[in-house]
Coordinates of C-alpha atoms in Angstrom, one line a residue:
E68 CA 0.0 0.0 0.0
I69 CA 3.1 2.3 0.2
I70 CA 5.2 3.7 -2.6
A71 CA 8.2 5.9 -1.9
N72 CA 10.6 8.1 -3.8
D73 CA 14.0 9.3 -2.8
T74 CA 16.9 10.9 -4.7
S75 CA 19.2 8.1 -3.6
R76 CA 18.7 4.8 -5.5
E77 CA 20.8 3.0 -2.8
R78 CA 18.4 4.3 -0.1
L79 CA 15.3 3.1 -2.1
T80 CA 16.8 -0.3 -2.5
W81 CA 17.4 -0.5 1.3
V82 CA 13.9 0.7 2.1
A83 CA 12.3 -1.7 -0.4
E84 CA 14.2 -4.7 1.1
K85 CA 13.6 -3.7 4.7
Y86 CA 9.9 -2.7 4.6
D87 CA 8.7 -4.6 1.5
I88 CA 7.2 -1.5 -0.1
K89 CA 7.1 -0.2 -3.7
T90 CA 9.7 2.4 -4.7
T91 CA 10.4 4.7 -7.6
Q92 CA 12.6 7.5 -8.6
S93 CA 9.7 9.4 -10.1
N94 CA 7.8 11.9 -8.0
T95 CA 5.1 12.0 -10.7
K96 CA 4.5 8.2 -10.4
V97 CA 3.9 8.7 -6.6
A98 CA 1.6 11.6 -7.2
Q99 CA -0.5 9.7 -9.8
Q100 CA -1.0 6.6 -7.6
A101 CA -1.2 7.9 -4.0
D102 CA -4.4 8.5 -2.0
I103 CA -2.2 10.2 0.6
I104 CA 1.0 12.1 -0.3
F105 CA 3.6 12.8 2.3
L106 CA 5.8 15.8 1.3
S107 CA 8.8 14.7 3.4
V108 CA 11.4 17.1 2.0
K109 CA 13.1 20.1 3.4
P110 CA 11.1 23.4 3.1
N111 CA 13.5 24.8 0.4
A112 CA 12.7 21.8 -1.8
Y113 CA 8.9 22.3 -1.7
D114 CA 8.8 24.6 -4.8
T115 CA 10.7 22.1 -6.9
V116 CA 8.8 19.1 -5.9
I117 CA 5.3 20.7 -6.1
R118 CA 6.1 22.1 -9.6
K119 CA 6.8 18.5 -10.7
I120 CA 3.7 16.8 -9.2
R121 CA 0.9 19.4 -9.0
S122 CA -0.6 18.5 -12.4
H123 CA -0.4 14.7 -11.5
V124 CA -1.9 14.8 -8.0
R125 CA -5.3 13.1 -7.9
E126 CA -8.2 15.5 -7.2
D127 CA -9.3 13.5 -4.1
A128 CA -5.7 13.0 -2.7
L129 CA -4.8 14.1 0.8
I130 CA -1.5 16.0 1.0
I131 CA 0.5 15.8 4.3
I132 CA 2.9 18.7 4.9
L133 CA 6.0 17.9 7.0
A134 CA 7.9 21.2 6.9
A135 CA 8.7 23.6 9.7
G136 CA 7.9 27.2 8.8
L137 CA 5.6 26.4 5.8
G138 CA 1.9 27.1 6.4
I139 CA -1.2 25.5 4.8
K140 CA -2.1 28.7 2.9
E141 CA 1.5 29.0 1.5
V142 CA 1.6 25.4 0.3
R143 CA -1.9 25.7 -1.2
E144 CA -0.7 28.7 -3.3
K145 CA 2.3 26.6 -4.5
F146 CA -0.2 24.0 -5.9
G147 CA -2.2 26.8 -7.4
A148 CA -5.0 28.8 -5.8
E149 CA -7.5 27.6 -8.5
R150 CA -6.9 24.0 -7.7
K151 CA -8.7 22.1 -5.0
T152 CA -6.0 20.7 -2.7
K153 CA -6.7 19.0 0.6
L154 CA -3.9 19.7 3.0
V155 CA -3.0 18.6 6.5
K156 CA 0.1 20.0 8.3
V157 CA 1.8 17.7 10.7
M158 CA 5.0 18.0 12.8
P159 CA 6.3 14.8 14.4
N160 CA 9.6 14.6 16.3
I161 CA 12.7 12.4 16.1
A162 CA 11.3 9.9 18.6
A163 CA 9.1 8.6 15.7
M164 CA 12.2 6.4 15.1
V165 CA 11.2 4.4 18.2
N166 CA 7.4 4.8 17.8
C167 CA 7.2 7.4 20.6
S168 CA 6.7 10.7 18.6
M169 CA 4.7 13.7 19.8
T170 CA 3.0 14.9 16.6
A171 CA 1.0 18.1 16.1
V172 CA -1.8 18.0 13.4
C173 CA -3.7 20.8 11.8
A174 CA -6.1 20.2 8.9
A175 CA -7.4 22.7 6.3
D176 CA -11.1 23.4 6.5
D177 CA -11.9 21.2 3.4
V178 CA -10.5 18.1 5.0
S179 CA -13.3 15.8 6.2
E180 CA -13.6 14.3 9.7
D181 CA -13.0 10.8 8.2
E182 CA -9.9 12.0 6.4
L183 CA -8.6 13.7 9.6
T184 CA -9.3 10.5 11.6
Q185 CA -7.2 8.6 9.0
V186 CA -4.3 11.0 9.4
L187 CA -4.5 10.7 13.2
E188 CA -4.5 6.9 13.0
I189 CA -1.3 7.0 10.9
F190 CA 0.6 9.2 13.3
N191 CA -0.8 7.6 16.5
S192 CA 0.9 4.4 15.2
I193 CA 4.2 6.1 15.8
G194 CA 3.4 7.8 19.1
K195 CA 0.8 10.4 20.3
T196 CA -0.9 13.2 18.4
E197 CA -2.4 16.5 19.3
I198 CA -4.7 18.6 17.1
L199 CA -3.5 22.2 17.3
P200 CA -4.3 25.5 15.6
E201 CA -1.6 26.4 13.0
H202 CA -0.5 29.5 14.9
L203 CA 0.9 27.2 17.7
F204 CA 3.1 25.2 15.4
D205 CA 6.2 27.3 15.9
A206 CA 5.9 27.0 19.7
F207 CA 5.1 23.3 19.3
T208 CA 8.2 22.7 17.2
A209 CA 10.4 24.4 19.8
L210 CA 8.7 22.5 22.6
A211 CA 8.4 19.0 21.1
G212 CA 10.5 19.0 18.0
S213 CA 13.6 20.4 19.6
S214 CA 13.2 19.1 23.1
P215 CA 14.7 15.7 22.5
A216 CA 18.0 17.5 22.1
Y217 CA 17.5 19.1 25.5
A218 CA 16.7 15.8 27.0
F219 CA 19.8 14.2 25.4
M220 CA 21.9 16.9 27.0
F221 CA 20.3 16.3 30.4
I222 CA 21.0 12.6 30.2
E223 CA 24.6 13.3 29.0
A224 CA 25.1 15.6 32.0
M225 CA 23.6 13.1 34.4
A226 CA 25.9 10.4 33.0
D227 CA 28.9 12.7 33.4
A228 CA 28.0 13.0 37.1
G229 CA 27.7 9.3 37.3
V230 CA 31.1 8.8 35.8
K231 CA 32.5 11.4 38.2
H232 CA 31.3 9.3 41.1
G233 CA 32.6 6.0 39.8
F234 CA 30.1 4.5 37.2
S235 CA 31.2 3.4 33.8
R236 CA 30.0 5.6 31.0
K237 CA 27.7 2.9 29.6
L238 CA 26.1 2.1 32.9
A239 CA 25.7 5.8 33.8
I240 CA 23.9 6.5 30.6
E241 CA 21.6 3.5 31.0
I242 CA 20.7 4.5 34.6
S243 CA 20.1 8.1 33.7
A244 CA 18.0 7.4 30.6
Q245 CA 15.9 4.8 32.4
A246 CA 15.3 7.1 35.4
L247 CA 14.2 9.8 33.0
L248 CA 11.9 7.4 31.1
G249 CA 10.3 6.4 34.4
A250 CA 9.7 10.0 35.4
T251 CA 8.2 10.7 32.0
K252 CA 5.8 7.7 32.3
M253 CA 4.7 8.9 35.8
V254 CA 3.8 12.3 34.4
L255 CA 1.8 10.8 31.5
E256 CA 0.1 8.0 33.3
T257 CA -0.7 9.5 36.7
G258 CA -1.9 12.9 35.3
E259 CA -0.3 14.6 38.3
N260 CA 1.3 18.0 38.0
P261 CA 5.1 17.6 37.6
A262 CA 5.6 19.9 40.5
A263 CA 3.6 17.6 42.8
L264 CA 5.6 14.6 41.6
K265 CA 8.8 16.5 42.3
D266 CA 7.6 17.4 45.8
A267 CA 6.9 13.7 46.4
V268 CA 10.5 12.8 45.8
C269 CA 11.9 15.6 48.0
S270 CA 12.0 14.5 51.6
P271 CA 12.3 17.3 54.2
G272 CA 16.0 18.0 54.7
G273 CA 16.9 15.3 52.2
T274 CA 19.4 14.8 49.4
T275 CA 16.9 15.5 46.6
I276 CA 15.8 18.9 47.8
E277 CA 19.5 19.7 48.3
A278 CA 20.0 18.9 44.6
V279 CA 16.9 20.8 43.5
C280 CA 18.0 23.9 45.3
E281 CA 21.4 23.7 43.7
L282 CA 19.8 23.3 40.2
E283 CA 17.6 26.3 40.9
R284 CA 20.6 28.3 42.2
N285 CA 22.2 27.7 38.8
G286 CA 19.1 28.8 36.9
F287 CA 18.0 25.4 35.7
R288 CA 14.3 26.2 34.9
N289 CA 15.1 29.6 33.6
A290 CA 17.7 28.1 31.2
V291 CA 15.1 25.6 29.9
I292 CA 12.5 28.4 29.4
S293 CA 15.0 30.6 27.7
G294 CA 16.1 27.8 25.4
V295 CA 12.6 27.1 24.2
T296 CA 11.9 30.8 23.7
A297 CA 15.1 31.1 21.7
A298 CA 13.9 28.3 19.4
V299 CA 10.5 29.9 18.9
D300 CA 12.2 33.3 18.1
K301 CA 14.4 31.6 15.6
Y302 CA 11.5 30.0 13.8
N303 CA 9.8 33.4 13.7
R304 CA 12.9 35.0 12.2
M305 CA 13.2 32.2 9.6
K306 CA 9.6 32.8 8.5
G307 CA 9.8 36.5 8.6

């Protein structure tokens, strides 16, 4: 049920063998056959790809936009304002590689409920989805798209501390990552406010509250907020 195109023939061969899907080196063949078209290219390649496929896209096809900074209106204009084009903008994150993505979804007004449900089913298969208005996508990209990098830095720093106190690098990374995974699951599965869960770990006069105070003294939370804000500002400058 899947046909894919890539500029690399070697990559297509690997994908076809690993996932048993159809492949081609023709974007027009994909456009002619597909019920749902995923535009999974960098934003600066959208003009080139759309020029090649727009006269071949089926009238009832659903087009999925995966490009930070490009809006539904902008992509519709690239296909031609006079053409009926059903568009859904989505933004997954890198954790899709392990079926644990957080994906934002925004559908154009002419996309039906059934079509939107189909898109949600696709992206729920690789994690969780959230329907958002398009104006929140920049903030979402900074919060969910970029945040795995922040988490990787946190795990790396924790592992450094573990190595400092005698653990091997491999074991320190495993302990730190599993602890963070457990904390994440508690937030998602209990529904508790993270602040309440933090307080539950902090015994009066204990070691955890000592560490929390030291993190706060060094501006831990403000650094995270400032980092996310910097990413949002960067997206706005890229668009503007």
